[in-house]
Tab-separated table of C-alpha atoms in Angstrom:
chain	number	residue	atom	x	y	z
A	3	VAL	CA	90.306	205.108	-66.475
A	4	ALA	CA	91.584	207.707	-64.008
A	5	ILE	CA	91.288	211.175	-65.566
A	6	SER	CA	94.204	212.481	-63.504
A	7	ASP	CA	96.494	209.622	-64.624
A	8	PRO	CA	95.459	207.580	-67.721
A	9	ASN	CA	97.964	204.869	-66.808
A	10	ILE	CA	95.710	203.901	-63.912
A	11	ILE	CA	92.729	201.730	-64.831
A	12	TYR	CA	90.232	200.006	-62.558
A	13	VAL	CA	88.148	197.092	-63.855
A	14	GLY	CA	85.258	195.385	-62.103
A	15	SER	CA	84.374	191.810	-62.979
A	16	GLY	CA	80.879	190.366	-63.215
A	17	GLU	CA	77.983	191.974	-65.032
A	18	GLY	CA	76.351	193.972	-62.247
A	19	LEU	CA	72.819	193.295	-63.448
A	20	HIS	CA	70.004	190.751	-63.176
A	21	ARG	CA	68.945	188.534	-66.058
A	22	PRO	CA	68.738	184.762	-66.675
A	23	ASP	CA	72.092	184.468	-68.494
A	24	LEU	CA	74.291	186.698	-66.348
A	25	SER	CA	77.907	185.948	-65.460
A	26	VAL	CA	79.697	186.652	-62.187
A	27	GLY	CA	83.274	187.661	-61.477
A	28	ASN	CA	85.841	187.622	-58.705
A	29	GLY	CA	86.209	191.255	-57.727
A	30	LEU	CA	88.174	194.331	-58.720
A	31	TYR	CA	91.420	194.710	-60.691
A	32	LYS	CA	93.849	197.589	-61.196
A	33	SER	CA	96.521	198.442	-63.741
A	34	THR	CA	99.137	201.163	-63.243
A	35	ASP	CA	100.756	200.749	-66.680
A	36	ALA	CA	97.821	201.449	-69.014
A	37	GLY	CA	96.603	197.848	-69.028
A	38	LYS	CA	99.850	195.938	-69.591
A	39	THR	CA	99.745	194.243	-66.187
A	40	TRP	CA	97.010	193.840	-63.581
A	41	THR	CA	96.681	193.378	-59.823
A	42	HIS	CA	93.672	191.905	-58.053
A	43	LEU	CA	92.458	194.336	-55.379
A	44	GLY	CA	89.764	192.326	-53.628
A	45	LEU	CA	85.958	192.442	-53.275
A	46	ARG	CA	86.053	188.849	-54.462
A	47	GLU	CA	82.776	187.867	-52.821
A	48	GLY	CA	80.950	190.785	-54.416
A	49	GLN	CA	80.679	188.698	-57.630
A	50	GLN	CA	79.125	191.595	-59.590
A	51	ILE	CA	80.720	195.063	-59.823
A	52	ALA	CA	77.979	197.308	-61.168
A	53	GLN	CA	79.853	200.631	-61.347
A	54	ILE	CA	83.178	202.289	-60.487
A	55	ALA	CA	83.651	206.030	-59.957
A	56	VAL	CA	87.174	207.471	-59.761
A	57	ASP	CA	87.885	210.912	-58.343
A	58	PRO	CA	88.974	213.053	-61.353
A	59	ARG	CA	91.581	214.820	-59.188
A	60	ASP	CA	92.872	211.893	-57.140
A	61	SER	CA	93.254	208.441	-58.721
A	62	ASN	CA	93.594	206.858	-55.270
A	63	HIS	CA	90.058	207.876	-54.315
A	64	LEU	CA	87.410	205.604	-55.799
A	65	LEU	CA	83.896	204.375	-55.070
A	66	VAL	CA	82.667	200.939	-56.123
A	67	ALA	CA	79.053	199.783	-56.418
A	68	VAL	CA	79.010	196.069	-55.579
A	69	ALA	CA	75.804	194.271	-56.518
A	70	GLY	CA	76.637	191.062	-54.661
A	71	HIS	CA	75.621	187.445	-55.231
A	72	PRO	CA	72.779	187.265	-57.749
A	73	TYR	CA	71.331	183.985	-56.432
A	74	GLY	CA	71.538	184.422	-52.682
A	75	PRO	CA	72.322	186.728	-49.766
A	76	ASN	CA	75.848	187.858	-48.922
A	77	GLU	CA	77.473	190.600	-46.874
A	78	GLU	CA	79.958	191.940	-49.435
A	79	ARG	CA	77.539	194.203	-51.279
A	80	GLY	CA	76.751	197.918	-51.253
A	81	ILE	CA	78.980	200.945	-51.876
A	82	PHE	CA	82.668	200.617	-51.009
A	83	CYS	CA	85.141	203.500	-50.689
A	84	SER	CA	88.934	203.483	-51.025
A	85	THR	CA	91.306	206.400	-50.515
A	86	ASP	CA	94.539	204.465	-51.047
A	87	GLY	CA	94.140	203.262	-54.611
A	88	GLY	CA	92.304	200.066	-53.719
A	89	LYS	CA	94.725	198.705	-51.123
A	90	THR	CA	91.879	198.820	-48.615
A	91	PHE	CA	88.121	199.301	-48.926
A	92	ALA	CA	85.486	200.369	-46.434
A	93	ARG	CA	81.822	199.570	-46.981
A	94	THR	CA	80.205	202.936	-46.312
A	95	LEU	CA	76.683	202.402	-47.681
A	96	ALA	CA	74.632	199.242	-47.253
A	97	ARG	CA	71.202	198.066	-46.132
A	98	ASP	CA	71.308	194.320	-45.671
A	99	GLU	CA	72.545	191.057	-47.184
A	100	ASN	CA	69.946	191.246	-49.968
A	101	THR	CA	70.494	194.820	-51.218
A	102	GLY	CA	73.501	195.672	-53.378
A	103	GLY	CA	75.109	198.725	-54.910
A	104	ASN	CA	73.720	199.640	-58.320
A	105	ASP	CA	75.255	202.971	-59.336
A	106	VAL	CA	77.736	205.553	-58.052
A	107	GLN	CA	78.646	208.917	-59.600
A	108	ILE	CA	81.180	211.571	-58.510
A	109	ASP	CA	80.572	215.286	-59.099
A	110	SER	CA	83.559	216.268	-61.259
A	111	SER	CA	83.390	219.893	-60.064
A	112	ASN	CA	83.549	218.808	-56.407
A	113	PRO	CA	84.665	215.192	-55.855
A	114	GLN	CA	83.481	215.336	-52.249
A	115	ILE	CA	79.932	215.183	-53.632
A	116	VAL	CA	78.937	211.631	-54.576
A	117	TYR	CA	75.596	210.085	-55.505
A	118	ALA	CA	74.738	206.401	-55.322
A	119	SER	CA	71.832	203.991	-55.584
A	120	LEU	CA	71.043	200.610	-54.053
A	121	TRP	CA	69.081	197.721	-55.584
A	122	GLU	CA	67.357	194.830	-53.831
A	123	ALA	CA	67.128	191.925	-56.283
A	124	ARG	CA	67.491	188.154	-56.515
A	125	GLU	CA	67.677	185.671	-59.374
A	126	GLY	CA	65.879	182.328	-59.140
A	127	PRO	CA	67.494	179.010	-60.074
A	128	TRP	CA	65.469	178.882	-63.280
A	129	GLU	CA	65.071	181.162	-66.294
A	130	ASN	CA	63.131	184.379	-65.714
A	131	GLY	CA	62.912	183.710	-61.985
A	132	GLU	CA	63.684	187.198	-60.711
A	133	TRP	CA	62.507	189.050	-57.607
A	134	ASN	CA	62.876	192.748	-56.837
A	135	GLY	CA	62.272	194.389	-53.485
A	136	THR	CA	61.720	198.011	-52.564
A	137	GLY	CA	64.850	198.255	-50.422
A	138	GLY	CA	66.667	200.377	-52.979
A	139	GLY	CA	67.071	204.136	-52.891
A	140	ILE	CA	69.099	207.158	-53.961
A	141	PHE	CA	71.767	208.576	-51.648
A	142	LYS	CA	74.152	211.543	-51.442
A	143	SER	CA	77.516	211.967	-49.746
A	144	SER	CA	79.193	215.298	-49.037
A	145	ASP	CA	82.452	213.840	-47.726
A	146	GLY	CA	83.697	211.776	-50.658
A	147	GLY	CA	81.619	208.702	-49.904
A	148	LYS	CA	82.463	208.211	-46.231
A	149	SER	CA	78.925	208.895	-45.017
A	150	TRP	CA	75.549	209.120	-46.764
A	151	LYS	CA	72.046	210.509	-46.504
A	152	GLU	CA	69.073	209.114	-48.385
A	153	LEU	CA	67.284	211.504	-50.749
A	154	HIS	CA	63.487	211.569	-50.528
A	155	ASN	CA	61.927	214.911	-51.416
A	156	GLY	CA	59.867	214.276	-54.574
A	157	LEU	CA	61.120	210.720	-55.097
A	158	PRO	CA	58.958	207.590	-54.727
A	159	SER	CA	59.109	205.797	-51.393
A	160	ASP	CA	59.271	202.349	-53.017
A	161	ILE	CA	62.347	202.608	-55.253
A	162	VAL	CA	63.483	199.288	-56.693
A	163	GLN	CA	66.386	200.452	-58.862
A	164	ALA	CA	67.800	203.781	-60.050
A	165	GLN	CA	70.393	204.876	-62.604
A	166	LEU	CA	71.923	208.298	-62.033
A	167	ALA	CA	73.447	211.039	-64.182
A	168	ILE	CA	75.053	214.386	-63.334
A	169	ALA	CA	74.825	217.098	-65.994
A	170	PRO	CA	78.409	218.089	-66.993
A	171	SER	CA	77.294	221.637	-67.744
A	172	ASP	CA	75.609	222.098	-64.349
A	173	PRO	CA	76.534	219.620	-61.570
A	174	LYS	CA	73.520	220.668	-59.504
A	175	LYS	CA	71.283	219.225	-62.218
A	176	LEU	CA	70.690	215.493	-61.764
A	177	PHE	CA	68.643	212.884	-63.577
A	178	ALA	CA	67.474	209.542	-62.218
A	179	SER	CA	65.825	206.731	-64.135
A	180	VAL	CA	63.795	205.115	-61.380
A	181	ALA	CA	62.141	201.708	-61.371
A	182	ILE	CA	59.163	201.344	-59.037
A	183	SER	CA	57.190	198.097	-59.023
A	184	LYS	CA	56.605	197.411	-62.739
A	185	SER	CA	57.070	200.931	-64.110
A	186	LEU	CA	59.978	203.242	-64.974
A	187	LYS	CA	59.972	206.995	-64.485
A	188	LEU	CA	62.499	209.766	-65.129
A	189	TYR	CA	63.102	212.267	-62.330
A	190	ARG	CA	65.078	215.499	-62.311
A	191	SER	CA	66.676	217.633	-59.603
A	192	ASP	CA	67.962	221.161	-60.135
A	193	ASP	CA	69.409	221.634	-56.650
A	194	ALA	CA	71.903	218.776	-56.205
A	195	GLY	CA	69.295	216.255	-55.091
A	196	GLU	CA	67.509	218.227	-52.400
A	197	ARG	CA	64.241	218.260	-54.375
A	198	TRP	CA	63.063	216.070	-57.241
A	199	ALA	CA	60.285	216.309	-59.822
A	200	LEU	CA	58.952	213.970	-62.474
A	201	ALA	CA	60.685	215.016	-65.694
A	202	THR	CA	58.211	213.431	-68.110
A	203	GLU	CA	55.188	211.149	-68.198
A	204	ASP	CA	56.589	209.451	-71.297
A	205	PRO	CA	58.092	206.094	-70.198
A	206	ARG	CA	60.503	205.831	-73.144
A	207	PRO	CA	63.337	208.026	-71.747
A	208	ALA	CA	63.506	205.873	-68.593
């Protein structure tokens, strides 16, 4: 739901995750009348919309994390940006046909600051047949999601998946639940992602 205009709602179809019984969708939808009617916006081949972030000051500016086909490679995956309410999208962050968008978060105090993560994963054609690669990562944009830089300082080099959170009380304070190989760890940054430190050795918060 757009904070600046509650009549505007964006919905992504598909589950945006990896598990044996997942379901896929056919892209992104938008309502301008609080959910009474809907329009299909596109990203049909993305199949799984993992996250949507809407600029709190401008409902036409949104970022979409597209996970992509769960069972095979495809090009329509990564982080997509729209500045015209979803009429057009530009893929602004991507690695390859196997790595999709996992999370995207907008800094509510400065919507030009955006954080995102990528996830390299594939489901097998049988139950519990899942593969994860280390092509993921955590990224930051300072121009509303048009361009990105990867964040490294203090983070593992072999990130599989990451979920992100921005502290509402202090937007420079970030948390990232990071999956590396077969373990999960919680990281924290106090300077808007420039440096990171392990927040706890306890695996339960991650």
